[in-house]
Every structure is written in structure tokens, then in C-alpha cells.
Amino acid sequence: MKFRSISGSLCYISLILFLLIAWGRELSHTARSNLFQTAVSNETGAFPASPLDTEPASGNTAASESTRQPELLSDYKSSFPELYAWEDAAVEVTASPQKTVYLTFDDGPSKNTGKILDILKQYEIKATFFVIGKDLSEEGIENMKRAAAEGHAIGLHTYSHDYKKIYSSVADFLSDYDLLRQELEEQLGFSPTIFRFPGGSYCSYGTDIRTELITEMTRRGYTYYDWNVSAEDAVGKVTAYSIRNNIFPRVYEVNAPVILMHDAPLNNLTAELLPEIIETLLTEGYCFETLETREPLHFGE
Ligand SMILES: [Zn+2]
């Protein structure tokens, strides 16, 4: 009887041990398979990269959207995932001859852009165009394509050029800028890497977000250019005399001058005076280059 009771207990203990081992194996298999899934998800990026990509877990979707909206706006760093400078279009600073001048035209394209392109072609020189998107016409798109094909540089100058709107917050600026990026990618097949802040990087709008905005645009791979000579051809009463006077002799006093001019619809006078400006600079021994070959020029540095 004693022997039977001992062997009975042994059988019972063996059964428990067996069940425990089987359970342990199942547990470790589940853990391994979870690990594998995580690894695969990280590799393929199938898992949400940020909380912003996650779908609302349950409940009223509209309500969840409205509660997520402020988070989206403040978390501008993970918004606009396409808004990064293309690597193959990066700025490559080349050693420039001592007397190089950089003509830049903002706020186009317009009916004046074609005239300016004709003049640049006639003198076989290059320039840079900082374009805005809101009034882009068929003709404007053709002129931008032509400018790119003829070796000029194209830069971004925001979609709306609406100071109040774009300088309200970093997210507002990025949102507006992203519209133009998309438009140019669609129309030209590429997206410029250089840009110019409307009003320059040190204008009176958006002073509270300036540093943050510059840091964010730089993080996204974009390079901005201010200017060191301004034709002042877009403010006040503009005359041939005032344009000449604003450019000369200032242009001779700065290193690698970057001249701000405009090719907006009202800038007929700029286009008219351009041959004279170019000829004066050629006589003085200057050559002309596009901006992305120059060291970035920033106000206050
Ligand atoms: Zn402008």
C-alpha cells in the first residue's frame, strides 16, 4: 500500500512538471513571436512612426480629430513629411572669382519675367528667381521651366507671400511653404533647395518665431539667402533714378554683392533698366552667377 501511494504521488508530480514545461514553452514562443513582429515592423516602417500617425482607438472620430488638431499644429517638426530638401539639389558652394555679382528677382513670375529672361539670354548671364505660388499662370509656369532650362536658379518665396499669415507661427509658415513646394514639384519636376523669406530673414513680422523658424527650415535642409544691395524697386515711388542710385555705388562696396530686384507685374521699370545695370557691371569687370554657388548670405551675421 505504501509503495502504491509513493508511485501514485510520483506520477502526479510528473504530470504537474510536464504541464509546467509545456506552458513555459508556449510562453517563450509567444514572446519570441512578439519580438519578431516588432523587429519586422521597425524594418518596414509599418508601425506608426509617431503618435500623429495613429488612428483614433475608438469612439467618435470627429471629436478625436478636433482634440488632436492643436497637437498637430504645435508639433510642426513631425508634420509636413515631404517638406525636406532634396539631397541631389543641395547647395554646393564653389569658389567664385573675386568680382562676382548675383542678380536676384523676387515675387514673380509675371509678365515681366519673360522680358528679363530675354535680356539675361542676350548677355549670356545667369540669375536667381525667388518665386511665389498664389498667382501662378500657365505663362508663369512656362517661364519658370524656361529659366531652369537656361541655367538660372529657382528658389522658393512662399505660396501666399502674406506676411501676417506666414509669420503667425512656424506651422503656418511651413504649411504655406509646403503648398509651393508641391506646386513646383508638380510643374517643374523638382523642388528647389534655396529660399528667401518674404521681407528677408529679419523683417518686422514674426520676430517672436524668427529663431525657431530659421532652425526648423535649416533642419529640413533648406538654405536661405538675404541680400546686401537692394534696388528698392518694390516700395514707394520708384524711378529710374532711384533704382540706379540704390544699386550704385553700393554694389562696389560689398563683397560678392547679392542684388535684390523684383519681377512682379508692376516692375516694368526694373526690366527696362536691366540692360543698363548689366552693362555697367560688365564694364566694371563683374561676372554673374546663380545664388546656390555662393556662401549663404544672412542678415545679422
Ligand atoms: Zn517678396
mmCIF file of N, CA and C in Angstrom, residues 18 78 87 89 112 130 184-185 187 215:
data_model
loop_
_atom_site.group_PDB
_atom_site.id
_atom_site.type_symbol
_atom_site.label_atom_id
_atom_site.label_comp_id
_atom_site.label_asym_id
_atom_site.label_seq_id
_atom_site.Cartn_x
_atom_site.Cartn_y
_atom_site.Cartn_z
ATOM 1 N N PHE A 18 5.281 18.137 -16.270
ATOM 2 C CA PHE A 18 5.081 18.118 -17.714
ATOM 3 C C PHE A 18 4.233 19.321 -18.170
ATOM 4 N N SER A 78 7.120 67.063 -36.820
ATOM 5 C CA SER A 78 6.735 65.797 -37.448
ATOM 6 C C SER A 78 5.627 65.975 -38.483
ATOM 7 N N GLU A 87 18.272 65.860 -51.598
ATOM 8 C CA GLU A 87 19.721 65.780 -51.420
ATOM 9 C C GLU A 87 20.482 66.168 -52.680
ATOM 10 N N ALA A 89 19.809 68.202 -54.819
ATOM 11 C CA ALA A 89 19.683 69.612 -55.201
ATOM 12 C C ALA A 89 20.352 70.504 -54.160
ATOM 13 N N ASN A 112 6.624 90.314 -66.609
ATOM 14 C CA ASN A 112 7.982 90.859 -66.718
ATOM 15 C C ASN A 112 9.068 89.776 -66.743
ATOM 16 N N PHE A 130 13.248 84.034 -57.099
ATOM 17 C CA PHE A 130 12.521 83.542 -55.922
ATOM 18 C C PHE A 130 11.026 83.710 -56.194
ATOM 19 N N LEU A 184 5.594 73.335 -57.275
ATOM 20 C CA LEU A 184 6.781 73.328 -58.130
ATOM 21 C C LEU A 184 7.199 71.908 -58.490
ATOM 22 N N GLU A 185 7.036 71.012 -57.553
ATOM 23 C CA GLU A 185 7.373 69.617 -57.855
ATOM 24 C C GLU A 185 6.486 69.094 -58.971
ATOM 25 N N GLN A 187 4.840 70.947 -61.276
ATOM 26 C CA GLN A 187 5.002 71.685 -62.528
ATOM 27 C C GLN A 187 6.398 71.550 -63.131
ATOM 28 N N THR A 215 15.738 77.799 -37.500
ATOM 29 C CA THR A 215 16.261 76.499 -37.055
ATOM 30 C C THR A 215 15.513 75.359 -37.739
#
